[in-house]
Coordinates of N, CA and C in Angstrom, one line a residue:
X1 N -39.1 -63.2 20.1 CA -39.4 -62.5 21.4 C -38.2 -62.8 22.3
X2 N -37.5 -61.7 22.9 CA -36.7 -62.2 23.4 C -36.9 -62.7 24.9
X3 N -36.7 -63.3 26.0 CA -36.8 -64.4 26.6 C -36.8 -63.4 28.1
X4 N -37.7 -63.6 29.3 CA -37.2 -62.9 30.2 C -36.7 -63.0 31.6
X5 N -35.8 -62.5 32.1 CA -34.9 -62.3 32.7 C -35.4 -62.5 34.2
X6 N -35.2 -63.6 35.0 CA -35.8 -63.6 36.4 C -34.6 -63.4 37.4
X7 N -35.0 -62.7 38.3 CA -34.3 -62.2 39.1 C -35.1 -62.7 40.7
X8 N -34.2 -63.1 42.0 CA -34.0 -63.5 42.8 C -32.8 -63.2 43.9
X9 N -34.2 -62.9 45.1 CA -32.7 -62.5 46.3 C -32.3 -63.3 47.3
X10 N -31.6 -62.9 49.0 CA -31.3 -63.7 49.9 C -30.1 -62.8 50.5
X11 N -30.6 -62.9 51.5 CA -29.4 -62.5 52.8 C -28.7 -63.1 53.0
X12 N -27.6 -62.8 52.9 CA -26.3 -63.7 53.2 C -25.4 -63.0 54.2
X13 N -23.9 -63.6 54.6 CA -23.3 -63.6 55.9 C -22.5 -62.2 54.8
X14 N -22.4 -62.3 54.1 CA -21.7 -61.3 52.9 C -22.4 -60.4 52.3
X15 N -23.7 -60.3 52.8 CA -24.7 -59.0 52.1 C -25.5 -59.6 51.4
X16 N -26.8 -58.9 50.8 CA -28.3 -59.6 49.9 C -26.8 -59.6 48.5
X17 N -27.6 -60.9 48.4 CA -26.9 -61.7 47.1 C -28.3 -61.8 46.4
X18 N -28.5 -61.8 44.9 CA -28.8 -61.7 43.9 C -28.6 -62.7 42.7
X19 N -29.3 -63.6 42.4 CA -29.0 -64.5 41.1 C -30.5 -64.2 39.8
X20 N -29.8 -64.4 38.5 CA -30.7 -64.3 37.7 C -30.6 -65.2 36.9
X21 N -31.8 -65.4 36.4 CA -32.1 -66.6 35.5 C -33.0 -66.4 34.3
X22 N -32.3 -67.1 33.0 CA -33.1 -66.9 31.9 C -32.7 -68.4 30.5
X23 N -33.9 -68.7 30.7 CA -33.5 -69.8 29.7 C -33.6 -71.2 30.8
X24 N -33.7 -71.4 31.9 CA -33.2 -72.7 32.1 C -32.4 -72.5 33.0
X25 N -31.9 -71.4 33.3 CA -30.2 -71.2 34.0 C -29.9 -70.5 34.8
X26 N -29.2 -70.3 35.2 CA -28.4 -68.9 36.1 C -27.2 -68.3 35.1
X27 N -27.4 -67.3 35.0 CA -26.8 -66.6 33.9 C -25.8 -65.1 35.0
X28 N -26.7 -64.8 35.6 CA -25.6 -63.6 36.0 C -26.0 -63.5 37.8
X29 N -25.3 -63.1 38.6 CA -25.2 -63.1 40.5 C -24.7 -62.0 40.6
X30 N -25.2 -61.1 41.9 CA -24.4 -60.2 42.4 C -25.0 -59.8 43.8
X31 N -24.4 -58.5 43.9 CA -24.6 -58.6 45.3 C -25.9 -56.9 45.4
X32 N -26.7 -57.2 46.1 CA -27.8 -56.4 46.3 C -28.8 -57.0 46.5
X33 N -30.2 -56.0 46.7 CA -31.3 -56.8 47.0 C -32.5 -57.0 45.8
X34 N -33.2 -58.3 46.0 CA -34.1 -58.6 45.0 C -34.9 -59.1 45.6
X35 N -36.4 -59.4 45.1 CA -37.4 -60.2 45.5 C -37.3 -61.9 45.8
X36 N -38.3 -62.7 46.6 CA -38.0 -63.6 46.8 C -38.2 -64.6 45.5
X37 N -37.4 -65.6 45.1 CA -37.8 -66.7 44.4 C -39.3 -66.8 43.9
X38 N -39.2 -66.4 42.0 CA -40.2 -66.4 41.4 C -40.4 -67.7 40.8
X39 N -39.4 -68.8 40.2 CA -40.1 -69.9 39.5 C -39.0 -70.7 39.9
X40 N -39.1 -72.0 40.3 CA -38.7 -73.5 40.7 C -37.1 -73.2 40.6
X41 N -36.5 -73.3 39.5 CA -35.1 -72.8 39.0 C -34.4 -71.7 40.3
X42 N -35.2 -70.3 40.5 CA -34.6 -69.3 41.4 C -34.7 -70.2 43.3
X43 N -36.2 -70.5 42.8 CA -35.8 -71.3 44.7 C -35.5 -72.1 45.1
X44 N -34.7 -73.3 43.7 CA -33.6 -74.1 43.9 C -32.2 -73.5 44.4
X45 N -31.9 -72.2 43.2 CA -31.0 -71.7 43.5 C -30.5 -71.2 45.1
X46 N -31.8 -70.1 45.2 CA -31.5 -69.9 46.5 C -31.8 -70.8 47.9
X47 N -32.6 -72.0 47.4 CA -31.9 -72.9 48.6 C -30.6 -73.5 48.5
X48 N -29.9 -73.5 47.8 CA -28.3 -74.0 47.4 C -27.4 -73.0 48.3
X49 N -27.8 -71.6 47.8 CA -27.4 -70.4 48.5 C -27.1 -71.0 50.0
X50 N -28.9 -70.7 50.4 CA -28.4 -70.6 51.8 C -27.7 -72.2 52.0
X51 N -27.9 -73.3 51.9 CA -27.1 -74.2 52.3 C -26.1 -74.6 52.2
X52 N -25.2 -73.3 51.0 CA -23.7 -73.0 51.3 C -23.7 -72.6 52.2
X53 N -24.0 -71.3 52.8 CA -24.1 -70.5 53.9 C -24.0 -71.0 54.7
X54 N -24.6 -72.1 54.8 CA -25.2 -72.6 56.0 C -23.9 -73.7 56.5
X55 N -22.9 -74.0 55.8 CA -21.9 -75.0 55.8 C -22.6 -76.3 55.2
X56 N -23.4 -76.6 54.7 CA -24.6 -77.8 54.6 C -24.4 -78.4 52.8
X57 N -23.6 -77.4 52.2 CA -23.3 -77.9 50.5 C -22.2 -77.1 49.9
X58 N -21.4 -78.0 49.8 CA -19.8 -77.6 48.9 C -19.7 -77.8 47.6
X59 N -21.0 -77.6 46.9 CA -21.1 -78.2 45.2 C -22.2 -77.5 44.9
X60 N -22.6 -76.7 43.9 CA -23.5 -76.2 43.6 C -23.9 -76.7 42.5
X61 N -25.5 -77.3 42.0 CA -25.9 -78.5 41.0 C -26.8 -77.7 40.0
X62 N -27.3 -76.1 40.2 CA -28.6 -75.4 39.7 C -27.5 -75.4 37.9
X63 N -27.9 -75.2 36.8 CA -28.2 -75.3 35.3 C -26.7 -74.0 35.8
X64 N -25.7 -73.4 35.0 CA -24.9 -72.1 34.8 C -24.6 -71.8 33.6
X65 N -25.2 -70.8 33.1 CA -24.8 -70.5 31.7 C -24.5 -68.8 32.0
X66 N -23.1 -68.8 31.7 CA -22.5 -67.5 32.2 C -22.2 -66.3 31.2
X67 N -22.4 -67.2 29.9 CA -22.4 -66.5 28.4 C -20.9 -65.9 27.9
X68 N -20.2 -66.4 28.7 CA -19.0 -66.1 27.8 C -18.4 -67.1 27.4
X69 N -17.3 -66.5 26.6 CA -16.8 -67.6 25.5 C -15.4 -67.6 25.2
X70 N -14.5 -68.3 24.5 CA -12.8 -68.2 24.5 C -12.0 -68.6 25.8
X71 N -11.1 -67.9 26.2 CA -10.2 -67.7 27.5 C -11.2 -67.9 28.3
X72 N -12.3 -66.8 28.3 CA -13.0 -66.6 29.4 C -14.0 -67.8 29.8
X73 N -14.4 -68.4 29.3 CA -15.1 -69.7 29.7 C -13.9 -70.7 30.0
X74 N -13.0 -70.9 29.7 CA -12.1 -71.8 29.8 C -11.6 -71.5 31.3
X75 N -11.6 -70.4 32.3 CA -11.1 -69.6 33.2 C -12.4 -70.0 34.0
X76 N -13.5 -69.9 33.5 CA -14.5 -70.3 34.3 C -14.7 -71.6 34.6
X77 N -14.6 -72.7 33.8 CA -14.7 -74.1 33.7 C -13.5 -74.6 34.8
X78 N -12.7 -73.7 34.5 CA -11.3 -74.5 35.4 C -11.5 -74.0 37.0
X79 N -12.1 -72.9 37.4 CA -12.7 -72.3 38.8 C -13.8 -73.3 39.4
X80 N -14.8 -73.9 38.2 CA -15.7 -74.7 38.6 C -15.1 -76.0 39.1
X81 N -14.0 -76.5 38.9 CA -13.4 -77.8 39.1 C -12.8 -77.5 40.5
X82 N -12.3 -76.2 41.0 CA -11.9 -76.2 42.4 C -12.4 -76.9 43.0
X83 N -11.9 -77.6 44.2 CA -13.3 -78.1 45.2 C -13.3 -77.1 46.4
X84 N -14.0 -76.9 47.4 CA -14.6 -76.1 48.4 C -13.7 -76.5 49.1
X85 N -13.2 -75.4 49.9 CA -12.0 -75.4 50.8 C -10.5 -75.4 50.4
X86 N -10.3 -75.5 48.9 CA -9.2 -75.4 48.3 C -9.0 -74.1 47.3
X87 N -7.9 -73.7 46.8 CA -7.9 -72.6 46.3 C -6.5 -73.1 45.3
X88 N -6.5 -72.3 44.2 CA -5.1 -72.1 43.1 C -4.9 -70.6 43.1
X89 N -3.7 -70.5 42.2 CA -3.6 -69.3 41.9 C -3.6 -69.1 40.8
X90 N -3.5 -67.4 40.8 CA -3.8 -67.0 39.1 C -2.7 -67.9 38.2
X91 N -1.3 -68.2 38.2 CA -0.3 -68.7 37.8 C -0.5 -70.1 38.0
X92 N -1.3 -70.9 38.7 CA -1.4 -72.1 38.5 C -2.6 -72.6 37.0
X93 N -3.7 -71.4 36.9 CA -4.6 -71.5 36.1 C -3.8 -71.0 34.7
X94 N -2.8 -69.9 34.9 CA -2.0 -69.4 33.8 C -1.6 -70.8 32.9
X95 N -0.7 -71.5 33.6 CA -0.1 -73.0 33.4 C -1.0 -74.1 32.8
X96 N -2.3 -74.2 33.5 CA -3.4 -75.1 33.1 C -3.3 -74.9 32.1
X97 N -3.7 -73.3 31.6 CA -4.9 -73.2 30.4 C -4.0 -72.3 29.4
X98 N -2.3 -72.5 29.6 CA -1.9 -71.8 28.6 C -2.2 -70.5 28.1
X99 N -1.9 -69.8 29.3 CA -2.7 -68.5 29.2 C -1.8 -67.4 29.9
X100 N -1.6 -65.7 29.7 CA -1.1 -65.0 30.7 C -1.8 -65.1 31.7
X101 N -1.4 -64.9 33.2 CA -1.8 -64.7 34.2 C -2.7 -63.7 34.3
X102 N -2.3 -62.5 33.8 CA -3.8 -61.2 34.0 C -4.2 -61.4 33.4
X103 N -4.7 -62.1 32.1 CA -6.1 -62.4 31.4 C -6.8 -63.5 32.6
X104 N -5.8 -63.9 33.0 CA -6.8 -65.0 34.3 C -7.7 -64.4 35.2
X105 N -6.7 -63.3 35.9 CA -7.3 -62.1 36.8 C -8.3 -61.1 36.0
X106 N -8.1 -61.0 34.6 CA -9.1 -60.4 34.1 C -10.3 -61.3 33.7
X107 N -10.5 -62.2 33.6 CA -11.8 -63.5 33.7 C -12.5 -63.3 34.9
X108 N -11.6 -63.7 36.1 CA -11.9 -63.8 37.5 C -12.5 -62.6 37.5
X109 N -12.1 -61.5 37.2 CA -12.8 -60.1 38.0 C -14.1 -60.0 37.2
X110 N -13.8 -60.6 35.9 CA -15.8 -60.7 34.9 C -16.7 -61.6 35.0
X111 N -16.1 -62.5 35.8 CA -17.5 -63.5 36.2 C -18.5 -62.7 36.7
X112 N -19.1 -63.4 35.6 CA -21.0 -63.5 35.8 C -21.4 -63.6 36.7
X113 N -21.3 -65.0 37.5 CA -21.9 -65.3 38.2 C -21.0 -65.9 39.8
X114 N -20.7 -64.6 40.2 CA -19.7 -65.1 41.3 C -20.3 -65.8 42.7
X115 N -19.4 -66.6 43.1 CA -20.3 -67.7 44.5 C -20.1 -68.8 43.6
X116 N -21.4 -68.8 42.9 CA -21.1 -70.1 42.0 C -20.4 -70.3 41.7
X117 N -19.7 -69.6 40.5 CA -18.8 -70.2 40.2 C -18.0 -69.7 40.9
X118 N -16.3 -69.9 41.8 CA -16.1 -70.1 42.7 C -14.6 -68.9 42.3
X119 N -14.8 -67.6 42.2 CA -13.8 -66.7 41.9 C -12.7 -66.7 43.3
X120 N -13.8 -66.6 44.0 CA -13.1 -66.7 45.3 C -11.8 -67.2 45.7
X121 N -12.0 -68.1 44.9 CA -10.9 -69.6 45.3 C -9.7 -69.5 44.3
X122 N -8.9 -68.4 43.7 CA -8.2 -68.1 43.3 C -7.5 -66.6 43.7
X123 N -6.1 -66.9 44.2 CA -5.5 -65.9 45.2 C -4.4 -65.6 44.1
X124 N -3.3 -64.6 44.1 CA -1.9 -64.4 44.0 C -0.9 -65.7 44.6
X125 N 0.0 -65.5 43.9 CA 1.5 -65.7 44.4 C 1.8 -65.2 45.5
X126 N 1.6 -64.5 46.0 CA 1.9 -63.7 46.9 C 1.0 -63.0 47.9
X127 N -0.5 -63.5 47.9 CA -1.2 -63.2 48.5 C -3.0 -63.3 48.4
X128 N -3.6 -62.5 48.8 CA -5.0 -62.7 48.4 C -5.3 -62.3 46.7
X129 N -4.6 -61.6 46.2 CA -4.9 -61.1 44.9 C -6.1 -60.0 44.7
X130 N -7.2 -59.8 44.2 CA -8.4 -59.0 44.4 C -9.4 -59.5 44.4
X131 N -10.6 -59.3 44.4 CA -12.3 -59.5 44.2 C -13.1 -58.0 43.8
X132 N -13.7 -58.3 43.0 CA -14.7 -57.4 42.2 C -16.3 -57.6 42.9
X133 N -16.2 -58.3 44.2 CA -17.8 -58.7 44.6 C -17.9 -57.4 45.8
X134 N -18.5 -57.2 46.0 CA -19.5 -56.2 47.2 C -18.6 -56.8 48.1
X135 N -17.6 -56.1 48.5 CA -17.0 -55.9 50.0 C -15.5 -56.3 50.0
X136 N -15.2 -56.3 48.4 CA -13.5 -56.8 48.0 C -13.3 -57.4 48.7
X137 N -11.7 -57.5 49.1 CA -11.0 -58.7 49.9 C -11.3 -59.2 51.1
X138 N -12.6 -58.8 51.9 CA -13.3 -59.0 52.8 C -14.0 -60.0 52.8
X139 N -15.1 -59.8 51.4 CA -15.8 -60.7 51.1 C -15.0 -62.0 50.9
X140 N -14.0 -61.6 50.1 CA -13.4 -62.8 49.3 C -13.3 -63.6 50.4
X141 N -12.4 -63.1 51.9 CA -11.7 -63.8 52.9 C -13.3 -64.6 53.8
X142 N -14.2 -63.8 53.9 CA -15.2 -64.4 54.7 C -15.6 -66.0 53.8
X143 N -15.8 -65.5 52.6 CA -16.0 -67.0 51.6 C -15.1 -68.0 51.8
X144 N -13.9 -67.7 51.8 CA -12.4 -68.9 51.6 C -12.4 -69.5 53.5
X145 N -13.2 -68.3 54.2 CA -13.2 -69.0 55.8 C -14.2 -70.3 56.0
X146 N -15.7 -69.5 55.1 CA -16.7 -70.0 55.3 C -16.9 -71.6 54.7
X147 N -15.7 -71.8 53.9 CA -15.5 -72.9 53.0 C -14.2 -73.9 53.8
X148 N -13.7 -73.1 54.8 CA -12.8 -73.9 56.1 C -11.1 -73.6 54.9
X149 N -11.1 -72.2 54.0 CA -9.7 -72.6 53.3 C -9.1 -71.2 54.3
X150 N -9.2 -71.8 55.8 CA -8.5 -69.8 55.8 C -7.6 -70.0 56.6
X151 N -7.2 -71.8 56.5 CA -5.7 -72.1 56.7 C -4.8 -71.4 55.6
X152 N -5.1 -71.4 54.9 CA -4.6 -71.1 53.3 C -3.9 -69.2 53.4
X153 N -4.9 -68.6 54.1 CA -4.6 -67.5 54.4 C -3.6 -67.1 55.2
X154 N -2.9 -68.2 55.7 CA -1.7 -67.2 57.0 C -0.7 -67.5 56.3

């Protein structure tokens, strides 16, 4: 039987954000609207949520299983180690993980589970680089503010 899929919402400064959970975990985030927190796991999550939001938690502790695997978890694991208010670039993660730089940008744009794990916090060489979340480089910039990195921006 395959396992089912909970879903959970929340208003945020960046639009209804969205987390799902199956197994134990948070497996996939996005942005839209969903019902409120169905089992222990979703209304941990979304109190994490808001108390990012809220400036109140720079670490997020809920279970993440993002289901990918190779480069792309390796790209993930290394985003998870940012800390809050700091940022790399695609070319610094290139370097880490022995990797081209647009397979980095192509990881970053397929996260699962963005917020969590912290896509955000990876810019260009030369600038903000992209975001694939509900409201592109807007969002991206309101996150990297909301996290105190928007010295980082000028």
């Amino acid at each position: 039987m395959k396992p089912v899929e909970q879903r959970a919402g929340l208003s945020t400064p960046v639009g209804p954000v969205w987390v799902e959970a199956r197994d134990g975990a948070i497996t996939r985030a996005g942005w839209g609207a969903a019902e409120a927190p169905a089992t222990p796991l979703l209304s941990e999550t979304i109190a994490e949520l808001n108390a990012y939001f809220d400036g109140r938690l720079t670490r997020f502790t809920v279970p993440l299983r993002p289901g990918v695997c190779g480069l792309s978890a390796r790209v993930l694991d290394a985003m998870l180690k940012i800390p809050c208010g700091e940022t790399r670039t695609y070319g610094d993660l290139a370097r880490d993980l022995d990797a081209p730089a647009q397979a980095i940008g192509q990881a970053c744009g397929a996260n699962p589970i963005p917020i969590l794990i912290p896509c955000h916090r990876i810019l260009s060489s030369t600038g903000l680089g992209g975001y694939s979340g509900a409201g592109g480089i807007e969002t991206k910039v309101a996150l990297l503010k909301l996290e105190g990195a928007a010295s980082l921006l000028i």
